[in-house]
Amino acid sequence: MGLSSVALPKVVSALETKPRLPVIWLHGLECTCCSESFIRSSHPIAQDIVLNMISLDYDDTLQAAAGEQVEEIRKKVMKDYKGQYLLAVEGNAPTKAGGAYCTINGQSFLSILQETAADAKAIIAWGSCASHGCVQNAKPNPTGAEPVKKLITGKPIINVPGCPPIADVMTGVLAYILTFDQLPELDRAGRPKMFYGQRIHDKCYRRPFFDAGQFVEEWDDEGAKKGWCLYKMGCKGPTTYNSCSTVKWNNGTSFPIQSGHPCIGCSEENFWDNGPFYERLSNIPVPGIDSTPDKIGELLTIGTGIGVAGHMAWQLAQRKPNPARQPAEKHDE
Amino acid sequence: MATRVVVDPITRIEGHLRVEAMLDDRNRIQDAMSSGTMWRGIEVILQGRDPRDAWAFCERICGVCTTVHALASVRCVENSLGITVPKNADIIRNIMFLTQMVQDHVVHFYHLHALDWVDVVSALKADPVATAALAAKVSPTWGLASEGYFRDVAVTLKKFVDSGQLGIFQNAYWGHPAYKLPPEANLMAVAHYLEALKWQKELVKIHTVFGGKNPHPNYLVGGIAAAISMQGDNAINMERLNLISGLIDQAADVVENMYVPDLLAIASFYPEWTTCGGGLGNYMVYGDLPQNGIGDVSKFRFPRGVILNKNLNEVLPLDLTDSEQVQEEISHSWYKYPEGKTSLHPWDGVTEANYTGPDLPYKQLDETKAYSWLKAPRWKGNAVEVGPLARMLVGYASGKP
């Protein structure tokens, strides 16, 4: 995060003392892999996030209440924390069949998303579903599934793609927002630069093998056993922006390439339709200077203005008076 | 007059589920229907794709039971193409399958189901000394059971409740007389909710070693992508196997010394719940954990078979290739089959969405018509339950519990 020595106590203090940010976490067309990834976070652990950092007021995967009780909660948070709550979206919304491909309590998910977004302070689009559309948006997209950015306008949206995103990336984005009271810097695609600024290939520990022209050619050849580059097996690391090769997965245990499987590019737009996964990228010179992916990189860094605009929107929302703290829940002692 | 109770969303599950229950004038459930309220059409999206890629699409059917749909998919492709995978691939796939199964059982119990039995707020009234005594009685072999440990959990919980922001625990039925556990049992269960939350992220590292990530580890048609090289430092080697071995030992400790004792202790407060429900009484299991390749069903650790009418004395043979046996039924689902058929073998399967439910927003569904996006499994025309209970019963009845 590029912290100065002055900022460090601020981090500690922010995480320990602020009233917790209300979060409404909606689930649309999805598989819940983002929620599962989220609870795999190792630093901070899920317990600390849910008990000490945010107030996860609505999340149908984890919450105790059900049915009307949870719809009451959603409406209460929208009213009591108007303009102050964070909307986290997992999955996306079907636009065909009048929204009947995803309903909650008889209401279309599309309308729930729109009404909940209206008074949100900002929106986090968790995973490739909410960010780009993901698997249900792949051809022929039978439900007309569309990501958040296609359905919601006028709100800062942070895209945290990946199928799922890395746990510590998810909690890292949240902790940044809570600590600095601002949205992270975003790239043209609305992704936090701190986690999606470079291609997996740029930081891959197998990159020296790519540069040396040493490639896995068969799944069980000597190159596979020696951990050579997986480019010829279809690796999409050269065109995929994510933190897999630095943060790695599950507390740094491994990542797809380290475990011998090519990157399938799950954090990139339309990755399902850009396969087959096991066909090599055809437009990268091998070996040598990878000029083509660099051009892609240039395109992606154009227009950081969107990121700046999102940052400002958060600050403007900040100037509104804070609502009274939520009264204590009634319960029978 | 009968009343109808609607619960939608059903929370603490994966996906979108609605239940409508019809009550008689004594508030007893006479009939109920469950409706899957989401459809993405992955069967349709898969058509025309490279079969080597299919596992990744199928895996995204569920991120909670991540891995199992991918495993089923690679087996389907291998079956179609006549591929036999190496022995090591079968072993690794079995380890990954069991990792998911153990992790999912524990998470389902503590983080999903337990909140129907455990009163989180009641735990505030617990005495840590008495809780430590209770824990020692429930499971003398589980290490984290001191008075100080439970006092720390109680302090964490009190701080959370006093904040006034109850988050995922708000607006629930805390204090309702249907919660039967004493405060100490509730505190112990809350402590283990947190303990299991810390642990579940460890076990899945087995997926990360073999599949590169969790959720959604990578699979490969023909075997497993992760190379094995006992003499190399950039593949599955002794260090990686030691990591896995340690995680398996840790899982055995959690399951045997925390999860199972808690399950038995909590269940003992709710004996009346074992006398209601019961479902259809028909169970169907494909079987799994091949010990001699997927083709040798006789060597499955989880046997294949069907039980009808709760008859545990007879396990009926199941032939997956017989188009008259396993079928997917749609007479109450929002799909259309050709020629007016309502039931098809998966090989003949068709997924054509056909929403005929009420206009949105709606208050209730009609149980006499189609009401769900889920298809329903049939065996020789019998409605059958599939899943973990079926797997356990078929195993038990086959003498392979």
mmCIF file with all atom_site columns, C-alpha atoms in Angstrom, chain A residues 19-20 27-33 36-37 39-42 45-47 50-52 55-58 60-73 81 98-108 135-136 138-140 142-143 163-164 205-206 209 219 224-227 249-251 253-256 258-261 264 272-273 275-279 325-329 331-333, chain B residues 6-16 18 37-42 44-45 49-50 52-53 55-57 60-64 66 103 107 111-112 115-116 121 124-125 156 159-161 163-176 193-194 197-198 200-201 204-205 208-216 218-220 225-229 232 234-235 240 243 353 355 360-362 373:
data_model
loop_
_atom_site.group_PDB
_atom_site.id
_atom_site.type_symbol
_atom_site.label_atom_id
_atom_site.label_alt_id
_atom_site.label_comp_id
_atom_site.label_asym_id
_atom_site.label_entity_id
_atom_site.label_seq_id
_atom_site.pdbx_PDB_ins_code
_atom_site.Cartn_x
_atom_site.Cartn_y
_atom_site.Cartn_z
_atom_site.occupancy
_atom_site.B_iso_or_equiv
_atom_site.pdbx_formal_charge
_atom_site.auth_seq_id
_atom_site.auth_comp_id
_atom_site.auth_asym_id
_atom_site.auth_atom_id
_atom_site.pdbx_PDB_model_num
ATOM 1   C CA . PRO A 1 19  ? -17.989 2.065   13.990  1.00 0.00 ? 19  PRO A CA 1
ATOM 2   C CA . ARG A 1 20  ? -18.325 -0.747  11.509  1.00 0.00 ? 20  ARG A CA 1
ATOM 3   C CA . HIS A 1 27  ? -26.282 -12.760 -4.450  1.00 0.00 ? 27  HIS A CA 1
ATOM 4   C CA . GLY A 1 28  ? -27.547 -12.915 -8.037  1.00 0.00 ? 28  GLY A CA 1
ATOM 5   C CA . LEU A 1 29  ? -26.692 -15.444 -10.741 1.00 0.00 ? 29  LEU A CA 1
ATOM 6   C CA . GLU A 1 30  ? -23.631 -16.960 -9.090  1.00 0.00 ? 30  GLU A CA 1
ATOM 7   C CA . CYS A 1 31  ? -22.146 -20.066 -7.506  1.00 0.00 ? 31  CYS A CA 1
ATOM 8   C CA . THR A 1 32  ? -21.109 -18.560 -4.121  1.00 0.00 ? 32  THR A CA 1
ATOM 9   C CA . CYS A 1 33  ? -17.413 -19.150 -4.831  1.00 0.00 ? 33  CYS A CA 1
ATOM 10  C CA . GLU A 1 36  ? -16.338 -19.139 -0.008  1.00 0.00 ? 36  GLU A CA 1
ATOM 11  C CA . SER A 1 37  ? -13.135 -17.421 -1.070  1.00 0.00 ? 37  SER A CA 1
ATOM 12  C CA . ILE A 1 39  ? -14.016 -16.848 4.336   1.00 0.00 ? 39  ILE A CA 1
ATOM 13  C CA . ARG A 1 40  ? -10.654 -18.357 3.293   1.00 0.00 ? 40  ARG A CA 1
ATOM 14  C CA . SER A 1 41  ? -8.932  -15.040 3.990   1.00 0.00 ? 41  SER A CA 1
ATOM 15  C CA . SER A 1 42  ? -5.846  -15.509 6.122   1.00 0.00 ? 42  SER A CA 1
ATOM 16  C CA . ILE A 1 45  ? -9.236  -13.776 9.031   1.00 0.00 ? 45  ILE A CA 1
ATOM 17  C CA . ALA A 1 46  ? -12.989 -13.900 8.365   1.00 0.00 ? 46  ALA A CA 1
ATOM 18  C CA . GLN A 1 47  ? -13.798 -13.716 12.077  1.00 0.00 ? 47  GLN A CA 1
ATOM 19  C CA . VAL A 1 50  ? -17.261 -9.961  10.323  1.00 0.00 ? 50  VAL A CA 1
ATOM 20  C CA . LEU A 1 51  ? -16.972 -9.234  14.052  1.00 0.00 ? 51  LEU A CA 1
ATOM 21  C CA . ASN A 1 52  ? -14.600 -6.260  14.123  1.00 0.00 ? 52  ASN A CA 1
ATOM 22  C CA . SER A 1 55  ? -21.170 -4.924  9.829   1.00 0.00 ? 55  SER A CA 1
ATOM 23  C CA . LEU A 1 56  ? -22.249 -7.627  7.406   1.00 0.00 ? 56  LEU A CA 1
ATOM 24  C CA . ASP A 1 57  ? -25.926 -6.825  7.742   1.00 0.00 ? 57  ASP A CA 1
ATOM 25  C CA . TYR A 1 58  ? -27.251 -8.752  4.759   1.00 0.00 ? 58  TYR A CA 1
ATOM 26  C CA . ASP A 1 60  ? -27.920 -14.783 2.569   1.00 0.00 ? 60  ASP A CA 1
ATOM 27  C CA . THR A 1 61  ? -25.056 -17.285 2.706   1.00 0.00 ? 61  THR A CA 1
ATOM 28  C CA . LEU A 1 62  ? -24.066 -16.547 6.292   1.00 0.00 ? 62  LEU A CA 1
ATOM 29  C CA . GLN A 1 63  ? -26.892 -14.731 8.046   1.00 0.00 ? 63  GLN A CA 1
ATOM 30  C CA . ALA A 1 64  ? -28.974 -16.359 10.756  1.00 0.00 ? 64  ALA A CA 1
ATOM 31  C CA . ALA A 1 65  ? -32.340 -14.889 9.747   1.00 0.00 ? 65  ALA A CA 1
ATOM 32  C CA . ALA A 1 66  ? -34.308 -15.999 6.684   1.00 0.00 ? 66  ALA A CA 1
ATOM 33  C CA . GLY A 1 67  ? -37.260 -15.020 4.527   1.00 0.00 ? 67  GLY A CA 1
ATOM 34  C CA . GLU A 1 68  ? -39.140 -11.840 5.456   1.00 0.00 ? 68  GLU A CA 1
ATOM 35  C CA . GLN A 1 69  ? -36.729 -11.174 8.325   1.00 0.00 ? 69  GLN A CA 1
ATOM 36  C CA . VAL A 1 70  ? -33.805 -10.644 5.978   1.00 0.00 ? 70  VAL A CA 1
ATOM 37  C CA . GLU A 1 71  ? -35.764 -8.536  3.539   1.00 0.00 ? 71  GLU A CA 1
ATOM 38  C CA . GLU A 1 72  ? -36.666 -6.351  6.553   1.00 0.00 ? 72  GLU A CA 1
ATOM 39  C CA . ILE A 1 73  ? -32.976 -5.994  7.342   1.00 0.00 ? 73  ILE A CA 1
ATOM 40  C CA . TYR A 1 81  ? -27.795 4.274   6.390   1.00 0.00 ? 81  TYR A CA 1
ATOM 41  C CA . GLY A 1 98  ? -38.715 -10.382 -17.139 1.00 0.00 ? 98  GLY A CA 1
ATOM 42  C CA . GLY A 1 99  ? -36.051 -11.231 -14.572 1.00 0.00 ? 99  GLY A CA 1
ATOM 43  C CA . ALA A 1 100 ? -37.590 -14.649 -13.758 1.00 0.00 ? 100 ALA A CA 1
ATOM 44  C CA . TYR A 1 101 ? -34.217 -16.409 -14.069 1.00 0.00 ? 101 TYR A CA 1
ATOM 45  C CA . CYS A 1 102 ? -33.265 -15.099 -10.634 1.00 0.00 ? 102 CYS A CA 1
ATOM 46  C CA . THR A 1 103 ? -35.763 -14.078 -7.981  1.00 0.00 ? 103 THR A CA 1
ATOM 47  C CA . ILE A 1 104 ? -35.656 -13.477 -4.258  1.00 0.00 ? 104 ILE A CA 1
ATOM 48  C CA . ASN A 1 105 ? -38.939 -13.372 -2.345  1.00 0.00 ? 105 ASN A CA 1
ATOM 49  C CA . GLY A 1 106 ? -40.816 -13.246 -5.647  1.00 0.00 ? 106 GLY A CA 1
ATOM 50  C CA . GLN A 1 107 ? -38.944 -10.135 -6.780  1.00 0.00 ? 107 GLN A CA 1
ATOM 51  C CA . SER A 1 108 ? -36.491 -10.075 -9.669  1.00 0.00 ? 108 SER A CA 1
ATOM 52  C CA . VAL A 1 135 ? -19.872 -18.127 -17.028 1.00 0.00 ? 135 VAL A CA 1
ATOM 53  C CA . GLN A 1 136 ? -23.587 -17.370 -17.403 1.00 0.00 ? 136 GLN A CA 1
ATOM 54  C CA . ALA A 1 138 ? -20.687 -16.727 -21.978 1.00 0.00 ? 138 ALA A CA 1
ATOM 55  C CA . LYS A 1 139 ? -22.198 -17.443 -25.391 1.00 0.00 ? 139 LYS A CA 1
ATOM 56  C CA . PRO A 1 140 ? -25.097 -17.751 -25.986 1.00 0.00 ? 140 PRO A CA 1
ATOM 57  C CA . PRO A 1 142 ? -29.282 -17.734 -22.353 1.00 0.00 ? 142 PRO A CA 1
ATOM 58  C CA . THR A 1 143 ? -30.493 -15.609 -19.444 1.00 0.00 ? 143 THR A CA 1
ATOM 59  C CA . CYS A 1 163 ? -13.409 -16.790 -10.435 1.00 0.00 ? 163 CYS A CA 1
ATOM 60  C CA . PRO A 1 164 ? -13.296 -16.371 -7.546  1.00 0.00 ? 164 PRO A CA 1
ATOM 61  C CA . TYR A 1 205 ? 8.339   -17.401 -10.986 1.00 0.00 ? 205 TYR A CA 1
ATOM 62  C CA . ARG A 1 206 ? 8.420   -19.532 -14.193 1.00 0.00 ? 206 ARG A CA 1
ATOM 63  C CA . PHE A 1 209 ? 11.866  -20.532 -18.417 1.00 0.00 ? 209 PHE A CA 1
ATOM 64  C CA . TRP A 1 219 ? 1.543   -32.978 -19.126 1.00 0.00 ? 219 TRP A CA 1
ATOM 65  C CA . ALA A 1 224 ? 6.415   -30.550 -16.387 1.00 0.00 ? 224 ALA A CA 1
ATOM 66  C CA . LYS A 1 225 ? 8.436   -32.230 -13.644 1.00 0.00 ? 225 LYS A CA 1
ATOM 67  C CA . LYS A 1 226 ? 10.982  -29.424 -13.686 1.00 0.00 ? 226 LYS A CA 1
ATOM 68  C CA . GLY A 1 227 ? 8.278   -26.753 -13.581 1.00 0.00 ? 227 GLY A CA 1
ATOM 69  C CA . TRP A 1 249 ? -3.775  -18.582 -3.113  1.00 0.00 ? 249 TRP A CA 1
ATOM 70  C CA . ASN A 1 250 ? -4.831  -19.810 0.332   1.00 0.00 ? 250 ASN A CA 1
ATOM 71  C CA . ASN A 1 251 ? -2.262  -17.980 2.395   1.00 0.00 ? 251 ASN A CA 1
ATOM 72  C CA . THR A 1 253 ? 0.251   -22.016 -0.557  1.00 0.00 ? 253 THR A CA 1
ATOM 73  C CA . SER A 1 254 ? 0.398   -22.125 -4.359  1.00 0.00 ? 254 SER A CA 1
ATOM 74  C CA . PHE A 1 255 ? -1.303  -20.783 -7.500  1.00 0.00 ? 255 PHE A CA 1
ATOM 75  C CA . PRO A 1 256 ? -2.469  -22.508 -10.680 1.00 0.00 ? 256 PRO A CA 1
ATOM 76  C CA . GLN A 1 258 ? 2.862   -23.419 -9.567  1.00 0.00 ? 258 GLN A CA 1
ATOM 77  C CA . SER A 1 259 ? 0.582   -26.446 -9.408  1.00 0.00 ? 259 SER A CA 1
ATOM 78  C CA . GLY A 1 260 ? 1.251   -27.237 -13.052 1.00 0.00 ? 260 GLY A CA 1
ATOM 79  C CA . HIS A 1 261 ? -1.954  -26.014 -14.673 1.00 0.00 ? 261 HIS A CA 1
ATOM 80  C CA . ILE A 1 264 ? -7.214  -19.868 -17.652 1.00 0.00 ? 264 ILE A CA 1
ATOM 81  C CA . TRP A 1 272 ? -14.863 -18.247 -21.143 1.00 0.00 ? 272 TRP A CA 1
ATOM 82  C CA . ASP A 1 273 ? -15.274 -17.382 -24.820 1.00 0.00 ? 273 ASP A CA 1
ATOM 83  C CA . GLY A 1 275 ? -10.636 -20.444 -25.216 1.00 0.00 ? 275 GLY A CA 1
ATOM 84  C CA . PRO A 1 276 ? -10.050 -23.240 -25.686 1.00 0.00 ? 276 PRO A CA 1
ATOM 85  C CA . PHE A 1 277 ? -8.097  -23.052 -22.444 1.00 0.00 ? 277 PHE A CA 1
ATOM 86  C CA . TYR A 1 278 ? -5.462  -25.478 -23.676 1.00 0.00 ? 278 TYR A CA 1
ATOM 87  C CA . GLU A 1 279 ? -4.642  -23.683 -26.942 1.00 0.00 ? 279 GLU A CA 1
ATOM 88  C CA . ARG A 1 325 ? -25.405 4.590   15.286  1.00 0.00 ? 325 ARG A CA 1
ATOM 89  C CA . GLN A 1 326 ? -27.755 1.740   14.789  1.00 0.00 ? 326 GLN A CA 1
ATOM 90  C CA . PRO A 1 327 ? -29.654 1.065   18.015  1.00 0.00 ? 327 PRO A CA 1
ATOM 91  C CA . ALA A 1 328 ? -28.852 -2.154  19.774  1.00 0.00 ? 328 ALA A CA 1
ATOM 92  C CA . GLU A 1 329 ? -30.798 -5.159  18.541  1.00 0.00 ? 329 GLU A CA 1
ATOM 93  C CA . HIS A 1 331 ? -33.158 -9.694  22.196  1.00 0.00 ? 331 HIS A CA 1
ATOM 94  C CA . ASP A 1 332 ? -34.493 -11.619 25.115  1.00 0.00 ? 332 ASP A CA 1
ATOM 95  C CA . GLU A 1 333 ? -31.966 -11.771 27.868  1.00 0.00 ? 333 GLU A CA 1
ATOM 96  C CA . VAL B 2 6   ? -43.444 -18.611 2.554   1.00 0.00 ? 6   VAL B CA 1
ATOM 97  C CA . VAL B 2 7   ? -39.729 -18.504 3.372   1.00 0.00 ? 7   VAL B CA 1
ATOM 98  C CA . ASP B 2 8   ? -37.702 -16.859 0.629   1.00 0.00 ? 8   ASP B CA 1
ATOM 99  C CA . PRO B 2 9   ? -34.781 -16.542 0.689   1.00 0.00 ? 9   PRO B CA 1
ATOM 100 C CA . ILE B 2 10  ? -33.838 -19.708 2.546   1.00 0.00 ? 10  ILE B CA 1
ATOM 101 C CA . THR B 2 11  ? -30.516 -18.516 3.928   1.00 0.00 ? 11  THR B CA 1
ATOM 102 C CA . ARG B 2 12  ? -27.320 -20.376 4.829   1.00 0.00 ? 12  ARG B CA 1
ATOM 103 C CA . ILE B 2 13  ? -27.350 -22.492 1.695   1.00 0.00 ? 13  ILE B CA 1
ATOM 104 C CA . GLU B 2 14  ? -25.701 -22.120 -1.713  1.00 0.00 ? 14  GLU B CA 1
ATOM 105 C CA . GLY B 2 15  ? -27.951 -20.740 -4.418  1.00 0.00 ? 15  GLY B CA 1
ATOM 106 C CA . HIS B 2 16  ? -31.503 -19.446 -4.322  1.00 0.00 ? 16  HIS B CA 1
ATOM 107 C CA . ARG B 2 18  ? -37.835 -20.747 -1.694  1.00 0.00 ? 18  ARG B CA 1
ATOM 108 C CA . THR B 2 37  ? -35.408 -19.672 -8.050  1.00 0.00 ? 37  THR B CA 1
ATOM 109 C CA . MET B 2 38  ? -32.300 -19.310 -10.203 1.00 0.00 ? 38  MET B CA 1
ATOM 110 C CA . TRP B 2 39  ? -31.301 -20.647 -13.617 1.00 0.00 ? 39  TRP B CA 1
ATOM 111 C CA . ARG B 2 40  ? -28.110 -19.861 -15.552 1.00 0.00 ? 40  ARG B CA 1
ATOM 112 C CA . GLY B 2 41  ? -28.241 -22.371 -18.411 1.00 0.00 ? 41  GLY B CA 1
ATOM 113 C CA . ILE B 2 42  ? -24.757 -23.843 -18.103 1.00 0.00 ? 42  ILE B CA 1
ATOM 114 C CA . VAL B 2 44  ? -26.820 -24.664 -22.934 1.00 0.00 ? 44  VAL B CA 1
ATOM 115 C CA . ILE B 2 45  ? -23.570 -22.701 -22.680 1.00 0.00 ? 45  ILE B CA 1
ATOM 116 C CA . ARG B 2 49  ? -17.283 -26.171 -26.487 1.00 0.00 ? 49  ARG B CA 1
ATOM 117 C CA . ASP B 2 50  ? -13.950 -27.963 -26.422 1.00 0.00 ? 50  ASP B CA 1
ATOM 118 C CA . ARG B 2 52  ? -11.268 -30.382 -22.392 1.00 0.00 ? 52  ARG B CA 1
ATOM 119 C CA . ASP B 2 53  ? -12.691 -27.076 -21.098 1.00 0.00 ? 53  ASP B CA 1
ATOM 120 C CA . TRP B 2 55  ? -14.881 -29.182 -16.335 1.00 0.00 ? 55  TRP B CA 1
ATOM 121 C CA . ALA B 2 56  ? -14.309 -25.486 -15.656 1.00 0.00 ? 56  ALA B CA 1
ATOM 122 C CA . PHE B 2 57  ? -17.818 -24.515 -16.771 1.00 0.00 ? 57  PHE B CA 1
ATOM 123 C CA . ARG B 2 60  ? -18.995 -23.128 -11.566 1.00 0.00 ? 60  ARG B CA 1
ATOM 124 C CA . ILE B 2 61  ? -22.336 -24.812 -10.883 1.00 0.00 ? 61  ILE B CA 1
ATOM 125 C CA . CYS B 2 62  ? -21.392 -24.552 -7.214  1.00 0.00 ? 62  CYS B CA 1
ATOM 126 C CA . GLY B 2 63  ? -18.604 -22.747 -5.396  1.00 0.00 ? 63  GLY B CA 1
ATOM 127 C CA . VAL B 2 64  ? -19.492 -24.218 -2.012  1.00 0.00 ? 64  VAL B CA 1
ATOM 128 C CA . THR B 2 66  ? -16.388 -26.660 -5.421  1.00 0.00 ? 66  THR B CA 1
ATOM 129 C CA . GLN B 2 103 ? -14.559 -29.366 4.792   1.00 0.00 ? 103 GLN B CA 1
ATOM 130 C CA . VAL B 2 107 ? -18.766 -25.798 7.491   1.00 0.00 ? 107 VAL B CA 1
ATOM 131 C CA . HIS B 2 111 ? -21.646 -21.992 9.867   1.00 0.00 ? 111 HIS B CA 1
ATOM 132 C CA . LEU B 2 112 ? -24.854 -22.902 8.122   1.00 0.00 ? 112 LEU B CA 1
ATOM 133 C CA . LEU B 2 115 ? -27.649 -21.400 13.949  1.00 0.00 ? 115 LEU B CA 1
ATOM 134 C CA . ASP B 2 116 ? -30.994 -23.212 13.892  1.00 0.00 ? 116 ASP B CA 1
ATOM 135 C CA . VAL B 2 121 ? -27.063 -14.361 22.234  1.00 0.00 ? 121 VAL B CA 1
ATOM 136 C CA . LEU B 2 124 ? -23.493 -14.262 26.758  1.00 0.00 ? 124 LEU B CA 1
ATOM 137 C CA . LYS B 2 125 ? -25.034 -15.679 29.937  1.00 0.00 ? 125 LYS B CA 1
ATOM 138 C CA . THR B 2 156 ? -15.216 -11.161 21.972  1.00 0.00 ? 156 THR B CA 1
ATOM 139 C CA . LYS B 2 159 ? -17.941 -6.674  22.617  1.00 0.00 ? 159 LYS B CA 1
ATOM 140 C CA . PHE B 2 160 ? -19.629 -7.565  19.348  1.00 0.00 ? 160 PHE B CA 1
ATOM 141 C CA . VAL B 2 161 ? -23.166 -7.594  20.768  1.00 0.00 ? 161 VAL B CA 1
ATOM 142 C CA . SER B 2 163 ? -21.558 -2.600  19.586  1.00 0.00 ? 163 SER B CA 1
ATOM 143 C CA . GLY B 2 164 ? -25.220 -2.685  18.609  1.00 0.00 ? 164 GLY B CA 1
ATOM 144 C CA . GLN B 2 165 ? -24.327 -3.883  15.140  1.00 0.00 ? 165 GLN B CA 1
ATOM 145 C CA . LEU B 2 166 ? -25.275 -7.548  15.080  1.00 0.00 ? 166 LEU B CA 1
ATOM 146 C CA . GLY B 2 167 ? -24.432 -8.013  11.410  1.00 0.00 ? 167 GLY B CA 1
ATOM 147 C CA . ILE B 2 168 ? -25.191 -11.548 10.198  1.00 0.00 ? 168 ILE B CA 1
ATOM 148 C CA . PHE B 2 169 ? -26.765 -12.379 13.573  1.00 0.00 ? 169 PHE B CA 1
ATOM 149 C CA . GLN B 2 170 ? -29.439 -9.653  13.568  1.00 0.00 ? 170 GLN B CA 1
ATOM 150 C CA . ASN B 2 171 ? -33.208 -10.073 13.413  1.00 0.00 ? 171 ASN B CA 1
ATOM 151 C CA . ALA B 2 172 ? -33.093 -13.800 14.160  1.00 0.00 ? 172 ALA B CA 1
ATOM 152 C CA . TYR B 2 173 ? -35.086 -15.795 16.727  1.00 0.00 ? 173 TYR B CA 1
ATOM 153 C CA . TRP B 2 174 ? -32.628 -15.467 19.636  1.00 0.00 ? 174 TRP B CA 1
ATOM 154 C CA . GLY B 2 175 ? -34.344 -16.204 22.925  1.00 0.00 ? 175 GLY B CA 1
ATOM 155 C CA . HIS B 2 176 ? -37.092 -18.265 21.293  1.00 0.00 ? 176 HIS B CA 1
ATOM 156 C CA . TYR B 2 193 ? -18.092 -21.853 15.166  1.00 0.00 ? 193 TYR B CA 1
ATOM 157 C CA . LEU B 2 194 ? -15.086 -19.523 15.277  1.00 0.00 ? 194 LEU B CA 1
ATOM 158 C CA . LEU B 2 197 ? -14.036 -20.892 10.591  1.00 0.00 ? 197 LEU B CA 1
ATOM 159 C CA . LYS B 2 198 ? -10.282 -20.633 11.214  1.00 0.00 ? 198 LYS B CA 1
ATOM 160 C CA . GLN B 2 200 ? -11.718 -24.646 7.155   1.00 0.00 ? 200 GLN B CA 1
ATOM 161 C CA . LYS B 2 201 ? -9.338  -22.340 5.295   1.00 0.00 ? 201 LYS B CA 1
ATOM 162 C CA . VAL B 2 204 ? -8.560  -26.613 1.506   1.00 0.00 ? 204 VAL B CA 1
ATOM 163 C CA . LYS B 2 205 ? -4.825  -26.022 0.992   1.00 0.00 ? 205 LYS B CA 1
ATOM 164 C CA . THR B 2 208 ? -4.311  -25.521 -3.636  1.00 0.00 ? 208 THR B CA 1
ATOM 165 C CA . VAL B 2 209 ? -1.371  -27.918 -3.767  1.00 0.00 ? 209 VAL B CA 1
ATOM 166 C CA . PHE B 2 210 ? -2.951  -30.197 -6.392  1.00 0.00 ? 210 PHE B CA 1
ATOM 167 C CA . GLY B 2 211 ? -5.255  -27.738 -8.178  1.00 0.00 ? 211 GLY B CA 1
ATOM 168 C CA . GLY B 2 212 ? -3.553  -24.371 -7.657  1.00 0.00 ? 212 GLY B CA 1
ATOM 169 C CA . LYS B 2 213 ? -6.392  -22.652 -5.833  1.00 0.00 ? 213 LYS B CA 1
ATOM 170 C CA . ASN B 2 214 ? -9.525  -22.998 -3.766  1.00 0.00 ? 214 ASN B CA 1
ATOM 171 C CA . PRO B 2 215 ? -12.372 -22.366 -4.406  1.00 0.00 ? 215 PRO B CA 1
ATOM 172 C CA . HIS B 2 216 ? -12.413 -23.876 -7.904  1.00 0.00 ? 216 HIS B CA 1
ATOM 173 C CA . ASN B 2 218 ? -8.056  -26.889 -11.633 1.00 0.00 ? 218 ASN B CA 1
ATOM 174 C CA . TYR B 2 219 ? -8.845  -30.275 -13.100 1.00 0.00 ? 219 TYR B CA 1
ATOM 175 C CA . LEU B 2 220 ? -7.576  -31.900 -16.291 1.00 0.00 ? 220 LEU B CA 1
ATOM 176 C CA . ALA B 2 225 ? -2.059  -31.275 -14.122 1.00 0.00 ? 225 ALA B CA 1
ATOM 177 C CA . ALA B 2 226 ? 0.223   -31.133 -11.085 1.00 0.00 ? 226 ALA B CA 1
ATOM 178 C CA . ALA B 2 227 ? 3.393   -33.060 -11.894 1.00 0.00 ? 227 ALA B CA 1
ATOM 179 C CA . ILE B 2 228 ? 4.922   -35.387 -9.329  1.00 0.00 ? 228 ILE B CA 1
ATOM 180 C CA . SER B 2 229 ? 8.695   -35.484 -8.928  1.00 0.00 ? 229 SER B CA 1
ATOM 181 C CA . GLY B 2 232 ? 12.496  -32.195 -7.975  1.00 0.00 ? 232 GLY B CA 1
ATOM 182 C CA . ASN B 2 234 ? 9.172   -27.562 -8.618  1.00 0.00 ? 234 ASN B CA 1
ATOM 183 C CA . ALA B 2 235 ? 6.476   -30.239 -8.509  1.00 0.00 ? 235 ALA B CA 1
ATOM 184 C CA . ARG B 2 240 ? 4.157   -30.836 -0.529  1.00 0.00 ? 240 ARG B CA 1
ATOM 185 C CA . LEU B 2 243 ? 1.955   -30.385 4.030   1.00 0.00 ? 243 LEU B CA 1
ATOM 186 C CA . ALA B 2 353 ? -36.107 -22.878 -20.306 1.00 0.00 ? 353 ALA B CA 1
ATOM 187 C CA . TYR B 2 355 ? -40.925 -19.928 -17.551 1.00 0.00 ? 355 TYR B CA 1
ATOM 188 C CA . LEU B 2 360 ? -43.000 -10.703 -11.108 1.00 0.00 ? 360 LEU B CA 1
ATOM 189 C CA . PRO B 2 361 ? -43.210 -9.694  -8.348  1.00 0.00 ? 361 PRO B CA 1
ATOM 190 C CA . TYR B 2 362 ? -45.275 -12.597 -7.060  1.00 0.00 ? 362 TYR B CA 1
ATOM 191 C CA . TRP B 2 373 ? -35.834 -24.223 -11.944 1.00 0.00 ? 373 TRP B CA 1
#
